[in-house]
mmCIF file with all atom_site columns, C-alpha atoms in Angstrom:
data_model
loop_
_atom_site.group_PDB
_atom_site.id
_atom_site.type_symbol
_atom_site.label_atom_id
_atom_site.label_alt_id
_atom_site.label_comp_id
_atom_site.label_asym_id
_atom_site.label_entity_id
_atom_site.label_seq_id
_atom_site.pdbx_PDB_ins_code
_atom_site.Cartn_x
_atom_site.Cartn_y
_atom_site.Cartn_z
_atom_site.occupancy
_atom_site.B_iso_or_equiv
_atom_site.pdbx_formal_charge
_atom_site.auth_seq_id
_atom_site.auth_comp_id
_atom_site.auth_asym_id
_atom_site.auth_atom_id
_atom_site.pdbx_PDB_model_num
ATOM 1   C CA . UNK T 1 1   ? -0.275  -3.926  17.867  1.00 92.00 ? 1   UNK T CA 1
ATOM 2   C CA . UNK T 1 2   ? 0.936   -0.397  17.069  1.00 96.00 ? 2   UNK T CA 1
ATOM 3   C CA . UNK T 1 3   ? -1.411  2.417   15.448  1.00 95.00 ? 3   UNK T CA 1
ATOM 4   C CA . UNK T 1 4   ? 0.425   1.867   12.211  1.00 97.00 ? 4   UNK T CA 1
ATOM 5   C CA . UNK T 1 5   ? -0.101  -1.417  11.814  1.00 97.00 ? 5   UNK T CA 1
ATOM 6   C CA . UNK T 1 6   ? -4.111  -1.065  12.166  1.00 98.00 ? 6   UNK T CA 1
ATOM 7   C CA . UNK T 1 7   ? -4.011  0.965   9.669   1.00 98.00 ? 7   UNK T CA 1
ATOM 8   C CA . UNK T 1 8   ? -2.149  -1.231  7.418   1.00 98.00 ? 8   UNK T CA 1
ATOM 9   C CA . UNK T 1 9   ? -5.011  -3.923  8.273   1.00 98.00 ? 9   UNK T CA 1
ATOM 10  C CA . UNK T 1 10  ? -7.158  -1.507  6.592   1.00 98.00 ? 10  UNK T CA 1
ATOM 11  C CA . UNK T 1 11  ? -5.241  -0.856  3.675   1.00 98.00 ? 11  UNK T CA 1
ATOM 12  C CA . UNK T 1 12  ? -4.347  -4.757  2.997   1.00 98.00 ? 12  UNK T CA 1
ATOM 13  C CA . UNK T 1 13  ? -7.884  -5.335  3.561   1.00 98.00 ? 13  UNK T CA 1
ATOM 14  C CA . UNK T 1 14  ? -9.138  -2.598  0.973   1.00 98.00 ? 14  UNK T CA 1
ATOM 15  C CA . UNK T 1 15  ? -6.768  -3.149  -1.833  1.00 98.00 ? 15  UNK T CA 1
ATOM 16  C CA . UNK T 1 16  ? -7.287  -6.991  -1.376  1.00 98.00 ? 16  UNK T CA 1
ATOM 17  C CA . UNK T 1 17  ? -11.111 -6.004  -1.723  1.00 98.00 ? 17  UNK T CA 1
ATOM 18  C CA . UNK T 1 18  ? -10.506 -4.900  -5.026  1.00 98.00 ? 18  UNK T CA 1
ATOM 19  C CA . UNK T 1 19  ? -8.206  -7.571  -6.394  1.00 97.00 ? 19  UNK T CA 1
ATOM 20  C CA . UNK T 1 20  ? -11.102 -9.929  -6.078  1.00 97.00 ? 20  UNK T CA 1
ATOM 21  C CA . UNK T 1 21  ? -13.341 -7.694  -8.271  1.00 97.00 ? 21  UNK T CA 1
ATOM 22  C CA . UNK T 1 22  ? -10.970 -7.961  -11.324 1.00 96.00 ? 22  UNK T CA 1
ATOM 23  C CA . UNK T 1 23  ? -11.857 -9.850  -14.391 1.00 95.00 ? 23  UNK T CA 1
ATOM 24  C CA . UNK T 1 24  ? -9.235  -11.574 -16.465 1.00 93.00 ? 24  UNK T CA 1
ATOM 25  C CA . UNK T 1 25  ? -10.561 -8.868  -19.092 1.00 95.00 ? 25  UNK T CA 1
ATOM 26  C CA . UNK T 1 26  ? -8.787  -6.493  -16.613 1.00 96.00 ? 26  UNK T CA 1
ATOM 27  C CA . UNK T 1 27  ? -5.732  -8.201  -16.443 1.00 95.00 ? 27  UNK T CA 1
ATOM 28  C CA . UNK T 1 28  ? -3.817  -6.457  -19.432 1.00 95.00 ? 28  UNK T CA 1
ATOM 29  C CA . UNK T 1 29  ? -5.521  -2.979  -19.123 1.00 97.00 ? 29  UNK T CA 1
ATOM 30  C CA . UNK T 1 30  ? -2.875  0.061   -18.552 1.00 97.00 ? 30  UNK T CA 1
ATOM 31  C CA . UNK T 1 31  ? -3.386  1.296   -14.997 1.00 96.00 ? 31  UNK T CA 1
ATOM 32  C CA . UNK T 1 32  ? -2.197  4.618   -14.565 1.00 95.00 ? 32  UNK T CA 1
ATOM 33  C CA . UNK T 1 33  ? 1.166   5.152   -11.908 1.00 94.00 ? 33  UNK T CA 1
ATOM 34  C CA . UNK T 1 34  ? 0.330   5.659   -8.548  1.00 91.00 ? 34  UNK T CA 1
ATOM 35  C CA . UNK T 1 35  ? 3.412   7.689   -7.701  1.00 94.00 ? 35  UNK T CA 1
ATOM 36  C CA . UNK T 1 36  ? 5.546   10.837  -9.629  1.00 93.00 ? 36  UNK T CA 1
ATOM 37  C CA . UNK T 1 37  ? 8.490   8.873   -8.665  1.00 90.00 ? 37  UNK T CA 1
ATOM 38  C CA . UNK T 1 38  ? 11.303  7.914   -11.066 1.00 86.00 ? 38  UNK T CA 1
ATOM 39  C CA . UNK T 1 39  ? 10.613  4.054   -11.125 1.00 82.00 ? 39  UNK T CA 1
ATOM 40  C CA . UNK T 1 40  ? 6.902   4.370   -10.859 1.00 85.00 ? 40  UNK T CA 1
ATOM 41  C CA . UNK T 1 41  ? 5.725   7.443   -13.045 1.00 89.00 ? 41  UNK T CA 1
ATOM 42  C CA . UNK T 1 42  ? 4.887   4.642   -15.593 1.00 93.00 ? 42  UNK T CA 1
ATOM 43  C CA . UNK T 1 43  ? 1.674   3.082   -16.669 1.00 95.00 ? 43  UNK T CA 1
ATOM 44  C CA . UNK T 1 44  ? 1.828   -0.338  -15.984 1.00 94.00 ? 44  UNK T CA 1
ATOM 45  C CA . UNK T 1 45  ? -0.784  -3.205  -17.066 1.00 96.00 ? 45  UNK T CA 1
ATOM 46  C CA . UNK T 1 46  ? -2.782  -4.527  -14.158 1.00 96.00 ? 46  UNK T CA 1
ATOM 47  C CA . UNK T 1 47  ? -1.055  -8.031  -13.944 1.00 95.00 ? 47  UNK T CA 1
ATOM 48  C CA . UNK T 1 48  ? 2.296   -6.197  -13.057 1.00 94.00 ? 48  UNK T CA 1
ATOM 49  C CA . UNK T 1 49  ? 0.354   -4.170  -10.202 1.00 94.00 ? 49  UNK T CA 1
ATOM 50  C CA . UNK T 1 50  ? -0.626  -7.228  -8.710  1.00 95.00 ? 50  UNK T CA 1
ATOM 51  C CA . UNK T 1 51  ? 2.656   -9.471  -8.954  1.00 95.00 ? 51  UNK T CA 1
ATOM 52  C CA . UNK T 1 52  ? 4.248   -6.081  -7.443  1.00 94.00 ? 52  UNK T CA 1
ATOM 53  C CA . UNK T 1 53  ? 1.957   -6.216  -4.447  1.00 95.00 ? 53  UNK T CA 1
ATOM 54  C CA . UNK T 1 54  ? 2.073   -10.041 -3.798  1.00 96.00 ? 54  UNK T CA 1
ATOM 55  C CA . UNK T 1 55  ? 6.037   -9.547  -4.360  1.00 96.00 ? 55  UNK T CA 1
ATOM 56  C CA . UNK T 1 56  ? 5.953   -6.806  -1.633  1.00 95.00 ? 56  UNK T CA 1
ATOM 57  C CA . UNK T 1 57  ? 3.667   -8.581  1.087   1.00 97.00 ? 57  UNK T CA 1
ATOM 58  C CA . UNK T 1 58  ? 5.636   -11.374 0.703   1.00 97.00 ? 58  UNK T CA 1
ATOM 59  C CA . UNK T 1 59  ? 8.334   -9.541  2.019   1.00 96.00 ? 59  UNK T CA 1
ATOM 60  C CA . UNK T 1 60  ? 6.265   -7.851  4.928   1.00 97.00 ? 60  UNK T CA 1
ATOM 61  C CA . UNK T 1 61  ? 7.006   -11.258 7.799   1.00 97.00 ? 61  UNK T CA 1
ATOM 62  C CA . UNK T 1 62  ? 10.298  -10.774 7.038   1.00 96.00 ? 62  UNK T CA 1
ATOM 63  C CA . UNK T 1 63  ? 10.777  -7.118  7.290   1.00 96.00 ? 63  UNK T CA 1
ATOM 64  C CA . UNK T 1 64  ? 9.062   -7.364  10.497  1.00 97.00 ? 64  UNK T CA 1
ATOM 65  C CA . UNK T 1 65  ? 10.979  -10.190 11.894  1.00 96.00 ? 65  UNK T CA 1
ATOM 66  C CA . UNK T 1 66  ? 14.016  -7.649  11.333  1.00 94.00 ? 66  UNK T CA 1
ATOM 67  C CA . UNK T 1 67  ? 16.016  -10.120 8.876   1.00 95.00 ? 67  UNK T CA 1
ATOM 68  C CA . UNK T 1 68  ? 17.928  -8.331  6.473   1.00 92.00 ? 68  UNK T CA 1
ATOM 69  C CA . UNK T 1 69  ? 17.329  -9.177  2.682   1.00 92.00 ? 69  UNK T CA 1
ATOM 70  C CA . UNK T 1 70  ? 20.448  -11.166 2.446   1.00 91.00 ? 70  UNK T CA 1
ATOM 71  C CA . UNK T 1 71  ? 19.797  -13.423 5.471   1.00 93.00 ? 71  UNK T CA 1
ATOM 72  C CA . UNK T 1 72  ? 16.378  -14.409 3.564   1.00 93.00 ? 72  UNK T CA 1
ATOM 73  C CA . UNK T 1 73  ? 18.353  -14.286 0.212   1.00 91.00 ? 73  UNK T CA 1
ATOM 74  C CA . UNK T 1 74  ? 17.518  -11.488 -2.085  1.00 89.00 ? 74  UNK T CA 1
ATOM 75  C CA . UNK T 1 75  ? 15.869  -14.125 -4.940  1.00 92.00 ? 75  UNK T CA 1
ATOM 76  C CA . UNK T 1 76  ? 13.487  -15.528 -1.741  1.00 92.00 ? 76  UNK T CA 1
ATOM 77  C CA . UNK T 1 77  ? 10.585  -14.314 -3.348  1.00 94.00 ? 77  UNK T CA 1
ATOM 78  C CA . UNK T 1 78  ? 11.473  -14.149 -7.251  1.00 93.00 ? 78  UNK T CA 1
ATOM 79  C CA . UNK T 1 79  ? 9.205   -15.406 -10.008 1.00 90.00 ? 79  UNK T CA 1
ATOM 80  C CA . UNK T 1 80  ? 5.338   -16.227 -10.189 1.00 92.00 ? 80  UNK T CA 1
ATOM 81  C CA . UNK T 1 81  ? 3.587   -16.173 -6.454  1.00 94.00 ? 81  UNK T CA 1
ATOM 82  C CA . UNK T 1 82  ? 0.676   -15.969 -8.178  1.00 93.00 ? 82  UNK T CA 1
ATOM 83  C CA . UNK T 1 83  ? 0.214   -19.014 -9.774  1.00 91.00 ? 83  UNK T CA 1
ATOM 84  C CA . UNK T 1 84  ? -3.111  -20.455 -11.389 1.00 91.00 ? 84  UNK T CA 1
ATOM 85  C CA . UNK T 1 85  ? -4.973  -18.884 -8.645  1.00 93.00 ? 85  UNK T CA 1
ATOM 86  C CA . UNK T 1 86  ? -4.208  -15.540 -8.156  1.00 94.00 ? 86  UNK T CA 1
ATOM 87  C CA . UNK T 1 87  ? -6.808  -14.906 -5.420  1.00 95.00 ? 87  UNK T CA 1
ATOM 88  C CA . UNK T 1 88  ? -5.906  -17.629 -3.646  1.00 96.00 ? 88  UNK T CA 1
ATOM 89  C CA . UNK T 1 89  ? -2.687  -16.742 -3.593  1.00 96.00 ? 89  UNK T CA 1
ATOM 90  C CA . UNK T 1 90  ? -3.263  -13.266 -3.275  1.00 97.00 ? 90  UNK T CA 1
ATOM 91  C CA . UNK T 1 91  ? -4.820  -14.049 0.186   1.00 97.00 ? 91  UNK T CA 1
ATOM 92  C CA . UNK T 1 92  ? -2.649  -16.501 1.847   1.00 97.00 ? 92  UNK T CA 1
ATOM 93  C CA . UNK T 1 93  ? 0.446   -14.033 1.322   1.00 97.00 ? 93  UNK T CA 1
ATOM 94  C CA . UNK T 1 94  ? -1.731  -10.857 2.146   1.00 98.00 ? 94  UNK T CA 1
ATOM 95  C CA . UNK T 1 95  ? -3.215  -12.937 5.187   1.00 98.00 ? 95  UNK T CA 1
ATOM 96  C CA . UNK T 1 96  ? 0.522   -13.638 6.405   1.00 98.00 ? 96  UNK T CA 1
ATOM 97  C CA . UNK T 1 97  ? 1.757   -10.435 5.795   1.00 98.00 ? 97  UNK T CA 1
ATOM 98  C CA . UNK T 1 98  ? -1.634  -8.764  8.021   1.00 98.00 ? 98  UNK T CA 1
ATOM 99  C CA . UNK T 1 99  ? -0.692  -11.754 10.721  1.00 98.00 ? 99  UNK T CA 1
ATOM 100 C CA . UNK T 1 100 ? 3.320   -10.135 11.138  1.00 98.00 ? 100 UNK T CA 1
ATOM 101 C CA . UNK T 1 101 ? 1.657   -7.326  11.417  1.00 98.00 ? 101 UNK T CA 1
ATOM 102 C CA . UNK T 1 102 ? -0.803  -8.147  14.112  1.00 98.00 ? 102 UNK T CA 1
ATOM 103 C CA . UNK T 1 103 ? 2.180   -9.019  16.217  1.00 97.00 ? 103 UNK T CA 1
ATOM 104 C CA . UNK T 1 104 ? 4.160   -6.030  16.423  1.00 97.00 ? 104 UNK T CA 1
ATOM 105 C CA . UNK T 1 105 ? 4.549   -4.448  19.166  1.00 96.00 ? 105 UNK T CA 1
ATOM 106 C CA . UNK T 1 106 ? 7.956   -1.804  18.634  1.00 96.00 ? 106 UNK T CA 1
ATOM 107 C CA . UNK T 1 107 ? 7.641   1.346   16.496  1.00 95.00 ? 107 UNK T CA 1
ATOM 108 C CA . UNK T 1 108 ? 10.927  1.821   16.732  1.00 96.00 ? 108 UNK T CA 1
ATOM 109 C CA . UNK T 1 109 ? 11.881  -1.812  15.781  1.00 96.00 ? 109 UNK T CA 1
ATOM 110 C CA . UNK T 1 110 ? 14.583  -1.385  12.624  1.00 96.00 ? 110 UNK T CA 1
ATOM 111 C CA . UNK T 1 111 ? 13.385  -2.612  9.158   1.00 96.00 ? 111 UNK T CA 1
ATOM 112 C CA . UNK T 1 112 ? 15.858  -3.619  6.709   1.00 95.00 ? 112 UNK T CA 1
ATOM 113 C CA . UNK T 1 113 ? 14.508  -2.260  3.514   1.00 90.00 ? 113 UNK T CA 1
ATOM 114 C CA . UNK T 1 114 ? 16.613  -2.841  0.049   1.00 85.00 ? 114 UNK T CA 1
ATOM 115 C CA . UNK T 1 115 ? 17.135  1.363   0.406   1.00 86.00 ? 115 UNK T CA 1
ATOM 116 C CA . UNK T 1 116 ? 18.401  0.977   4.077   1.00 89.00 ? 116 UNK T CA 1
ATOM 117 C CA . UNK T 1 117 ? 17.044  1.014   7.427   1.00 94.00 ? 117 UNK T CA 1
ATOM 118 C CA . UNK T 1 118 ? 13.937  2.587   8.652   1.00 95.00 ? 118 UNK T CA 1
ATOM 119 C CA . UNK T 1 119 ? 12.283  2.466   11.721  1.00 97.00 ? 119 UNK T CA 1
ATOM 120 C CA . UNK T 1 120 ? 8.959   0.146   11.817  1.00 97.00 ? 120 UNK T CA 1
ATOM 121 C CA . UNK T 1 121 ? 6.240   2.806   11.947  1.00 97.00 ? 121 UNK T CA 1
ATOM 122 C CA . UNK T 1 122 ? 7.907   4.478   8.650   1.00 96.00 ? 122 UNK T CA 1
ATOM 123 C CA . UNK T 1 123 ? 7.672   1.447   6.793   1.00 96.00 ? 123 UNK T CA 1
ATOM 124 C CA . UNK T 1 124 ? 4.201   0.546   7.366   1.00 97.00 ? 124 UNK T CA 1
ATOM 125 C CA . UNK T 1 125 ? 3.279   4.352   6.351   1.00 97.00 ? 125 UNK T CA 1
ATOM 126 C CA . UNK T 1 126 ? 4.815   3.861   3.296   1.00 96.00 ? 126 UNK T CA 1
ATOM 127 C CA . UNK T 1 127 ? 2.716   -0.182  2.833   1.00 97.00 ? 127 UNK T CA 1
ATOM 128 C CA . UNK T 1 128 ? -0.029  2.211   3.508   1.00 98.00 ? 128 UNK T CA 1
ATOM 129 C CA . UNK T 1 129 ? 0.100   5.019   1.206   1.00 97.00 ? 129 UNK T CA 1
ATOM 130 C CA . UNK T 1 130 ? 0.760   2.035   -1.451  1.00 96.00 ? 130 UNK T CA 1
ATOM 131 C CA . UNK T 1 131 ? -2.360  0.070   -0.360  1.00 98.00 ? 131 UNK T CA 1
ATOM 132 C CA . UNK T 1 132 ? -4.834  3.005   0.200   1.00 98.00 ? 132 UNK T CA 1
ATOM 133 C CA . UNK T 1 133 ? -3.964  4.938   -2.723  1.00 97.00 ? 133 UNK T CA 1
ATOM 134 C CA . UNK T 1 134 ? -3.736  1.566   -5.485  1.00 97.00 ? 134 UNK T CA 1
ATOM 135 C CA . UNK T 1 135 ? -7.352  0.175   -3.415  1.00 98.00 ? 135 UNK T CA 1
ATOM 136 C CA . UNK T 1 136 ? -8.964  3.655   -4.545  1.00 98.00 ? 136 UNK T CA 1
ATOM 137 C CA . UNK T 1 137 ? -6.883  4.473   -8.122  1.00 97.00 ? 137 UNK T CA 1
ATOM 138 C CA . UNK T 1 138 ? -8.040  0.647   -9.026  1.00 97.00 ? 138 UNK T CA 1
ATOM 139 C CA . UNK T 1 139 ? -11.359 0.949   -8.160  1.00 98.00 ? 139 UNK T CA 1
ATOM 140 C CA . UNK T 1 140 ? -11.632 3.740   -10.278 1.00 97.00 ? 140 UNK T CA 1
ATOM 141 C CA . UNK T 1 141 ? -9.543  2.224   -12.985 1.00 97.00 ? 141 UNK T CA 1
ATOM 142 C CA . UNK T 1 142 ? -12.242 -0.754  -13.287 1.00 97.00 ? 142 UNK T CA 1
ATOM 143 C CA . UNK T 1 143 ? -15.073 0.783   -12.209 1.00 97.00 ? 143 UNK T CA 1
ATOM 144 C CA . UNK T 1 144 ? -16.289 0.001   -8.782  1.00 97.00 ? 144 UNK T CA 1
ATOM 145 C CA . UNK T 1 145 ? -17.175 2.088   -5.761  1.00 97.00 ? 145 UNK T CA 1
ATOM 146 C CA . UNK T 1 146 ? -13.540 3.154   -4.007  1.00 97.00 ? 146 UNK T CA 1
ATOM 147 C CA . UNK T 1 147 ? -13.139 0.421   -0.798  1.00 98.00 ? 147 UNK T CA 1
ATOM 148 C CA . UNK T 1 148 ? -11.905 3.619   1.680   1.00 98.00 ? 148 UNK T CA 1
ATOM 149 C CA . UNK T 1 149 ? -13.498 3.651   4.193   1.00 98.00 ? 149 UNK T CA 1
ATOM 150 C CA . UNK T 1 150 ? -13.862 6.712   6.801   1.00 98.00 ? 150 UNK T CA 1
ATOM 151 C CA . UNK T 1 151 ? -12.316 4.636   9.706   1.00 98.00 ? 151 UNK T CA 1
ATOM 152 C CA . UNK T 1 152 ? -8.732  4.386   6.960   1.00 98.00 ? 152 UNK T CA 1
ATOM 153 C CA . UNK T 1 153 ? -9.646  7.340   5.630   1.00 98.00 ? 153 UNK T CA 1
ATOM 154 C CA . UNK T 1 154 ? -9.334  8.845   9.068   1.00 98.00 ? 154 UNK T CA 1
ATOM 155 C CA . UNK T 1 155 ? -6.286  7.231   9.526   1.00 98.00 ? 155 UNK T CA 1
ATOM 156 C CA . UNK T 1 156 ? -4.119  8.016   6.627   1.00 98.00 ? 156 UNK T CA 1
ATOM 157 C CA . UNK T 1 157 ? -4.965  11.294  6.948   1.00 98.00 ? 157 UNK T CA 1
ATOM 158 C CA . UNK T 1 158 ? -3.939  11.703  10.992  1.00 97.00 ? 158 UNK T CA 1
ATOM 159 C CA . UNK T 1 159 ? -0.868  10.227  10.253  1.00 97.00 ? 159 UNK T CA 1
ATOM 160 C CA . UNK T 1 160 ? 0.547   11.407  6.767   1.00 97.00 ? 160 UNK T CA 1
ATOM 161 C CA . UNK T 1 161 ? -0.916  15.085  7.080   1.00 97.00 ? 161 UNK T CA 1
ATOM 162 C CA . UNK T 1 162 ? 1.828   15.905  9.326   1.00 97.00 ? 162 UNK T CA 1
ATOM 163 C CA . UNK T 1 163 ? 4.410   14.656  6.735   1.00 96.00 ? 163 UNK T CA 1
ATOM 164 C CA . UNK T 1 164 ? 2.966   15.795  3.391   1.00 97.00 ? 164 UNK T CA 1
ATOM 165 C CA . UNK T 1 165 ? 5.466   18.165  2.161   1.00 96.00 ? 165 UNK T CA 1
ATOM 166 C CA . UNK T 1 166 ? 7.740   15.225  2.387   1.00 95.00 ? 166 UNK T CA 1
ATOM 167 C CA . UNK T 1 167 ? 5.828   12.864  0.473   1.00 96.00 ? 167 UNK T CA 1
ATOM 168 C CA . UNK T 1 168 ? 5.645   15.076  -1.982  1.00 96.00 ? 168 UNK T CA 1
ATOM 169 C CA . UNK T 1 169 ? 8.934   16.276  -2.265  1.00 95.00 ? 169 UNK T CA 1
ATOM 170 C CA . UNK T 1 170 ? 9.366   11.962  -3.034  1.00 94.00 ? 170 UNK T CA 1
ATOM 171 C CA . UNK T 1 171 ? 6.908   12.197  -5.743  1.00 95.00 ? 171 UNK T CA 1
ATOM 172 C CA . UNK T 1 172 ? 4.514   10.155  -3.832  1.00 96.00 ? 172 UNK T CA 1
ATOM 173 C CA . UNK T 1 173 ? 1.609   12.950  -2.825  1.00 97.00 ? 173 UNK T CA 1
ATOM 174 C CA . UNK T 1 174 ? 0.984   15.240  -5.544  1.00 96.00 ? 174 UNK T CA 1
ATOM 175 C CA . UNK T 1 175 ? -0.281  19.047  -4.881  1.00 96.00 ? 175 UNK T CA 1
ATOM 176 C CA . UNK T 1 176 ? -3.221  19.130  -3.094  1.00 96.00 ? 176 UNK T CA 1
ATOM 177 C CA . UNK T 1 177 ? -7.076  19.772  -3.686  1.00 96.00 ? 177 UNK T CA 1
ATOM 178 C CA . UNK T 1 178 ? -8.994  22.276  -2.218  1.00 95.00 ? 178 UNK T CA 1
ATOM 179 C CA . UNK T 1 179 ? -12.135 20.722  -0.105  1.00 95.00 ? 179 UNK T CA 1
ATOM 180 C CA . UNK T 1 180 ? -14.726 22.300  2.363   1.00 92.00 ? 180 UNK T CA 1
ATOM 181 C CA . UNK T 1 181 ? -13.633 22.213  6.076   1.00 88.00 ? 181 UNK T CA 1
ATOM 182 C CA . UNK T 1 182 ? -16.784 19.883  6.532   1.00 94.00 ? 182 UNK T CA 1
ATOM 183 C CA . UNK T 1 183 ? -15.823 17.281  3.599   1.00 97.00 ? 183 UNK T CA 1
ATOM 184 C CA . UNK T 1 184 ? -15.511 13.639  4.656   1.00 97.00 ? 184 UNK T CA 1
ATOM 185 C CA . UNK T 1 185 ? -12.573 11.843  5.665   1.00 98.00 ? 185 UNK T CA 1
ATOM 186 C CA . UNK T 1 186 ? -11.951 10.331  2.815   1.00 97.00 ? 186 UNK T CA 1
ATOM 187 C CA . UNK T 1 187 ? -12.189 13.183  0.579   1.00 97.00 ? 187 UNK T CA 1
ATOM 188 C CA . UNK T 1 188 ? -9.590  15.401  2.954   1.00 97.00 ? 188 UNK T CA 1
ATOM 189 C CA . UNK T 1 189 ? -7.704  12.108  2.517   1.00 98.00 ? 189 UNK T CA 1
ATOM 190 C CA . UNK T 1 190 ? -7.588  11.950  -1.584  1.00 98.00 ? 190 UNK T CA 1
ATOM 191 C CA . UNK T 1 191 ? -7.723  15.605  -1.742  1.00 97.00 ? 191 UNK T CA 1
ATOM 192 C CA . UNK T 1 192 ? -4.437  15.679  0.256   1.00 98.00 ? 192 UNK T CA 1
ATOM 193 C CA . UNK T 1 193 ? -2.755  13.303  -2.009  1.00 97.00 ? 193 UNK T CA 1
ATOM 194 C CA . UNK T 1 194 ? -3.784  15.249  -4.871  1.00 96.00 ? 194 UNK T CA 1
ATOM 195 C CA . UNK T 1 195 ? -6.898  13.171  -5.813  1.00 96.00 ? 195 UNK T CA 1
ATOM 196 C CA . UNK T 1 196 ? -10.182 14.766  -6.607  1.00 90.00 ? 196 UNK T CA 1
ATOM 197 C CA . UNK T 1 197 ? -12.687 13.551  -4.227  1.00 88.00 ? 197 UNK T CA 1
#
């Protein structure tokens, strides 16, 4: 298993962590966008977040098998995966997704994204910046303790430091925070996405 797909274990694991805390009271609450991006600078209610997610790990086998969109067909995973139980659901798709991920072997391996192709180790930083950042921005949005640990923490920050000024320049990092040189991992981690630790 490459680096980048331990961490994604992490991530899947963390935001997954905090999808079984939420209350159907939850469900319809505005969470806050993630991103700067055009497409997802917008609030969106919690529902959406998590058909968005289970839309996007379904995906992940795929992606890693290195079919293209069209070979699965493009509708594959349309409509309501979460059904009448959404944590049920939520973990047999994120459990599948975590298992492709297990298996790979090849950074370099092509992904077929809708926006082209990217080498394997690029996509699963960008599942992980998703995962980390919504596992931590949700937590907060329904209050419960943040599921980052120092271990993911660690290594987000190892491997999208480098890269910042890019992620930025997508809208997905915003300007930095100032910490000491002796904060935690996880603070240097939100602090250099632009989260207050």
């Amino acid at each position: 298993m490459i680096p980048e797909a331990k961490v994604f274990l992490q991530a899947e694991q963390a935001v997954v962590s905090v999808y079984a805390q939420l209350r159907d009271e939850h469900m319809d609450t505005m969470f806050p966008p993630l991103f700067d991006m055009e497409g997802a600078n917008k609030p969106l209610p919690v529902r959406d977040v998590l058909r968005h997610h289970v839309y996007d790990d379904a995906w992940i086998p795929d992606m890693l098998a290195g079919r293209t969109m069209d070979e699965v067909g493009r509708d594959r995973y349309d409509g309501d995966l979460l059904g009448d139980d959404r944590m049920a659901a939520i973990n047999q798709i994120a459990e599948a997704a975590m298992e492709a991920a297990r298996k790979t072997e090849d950074r370099e391996a092509v992904v077929h994204c809708g926006y082209g192709d990217v080498p394997t180790w690029d996509y699963f930083w960008q599942l992980n910046i998703a995962r980390t950042l919504a596992a931590h921005d949700l937590a907060l949005h329904i209050g419960v303790p943040s599921p980052i640990t120092e271990e993911l923490a660690r290594g987000m920050y190892e491997g999208t430091a480098p890269s910042a000024d890019m992620w930025r320049s997508f809208g997905i990092y915003r300007q930095p925070v100032e910490v000491g040189e002796d904060a935690s991992w996880k603070d240097k981690y939100l602090a250099l996405t632009g989260r207050r630790p």
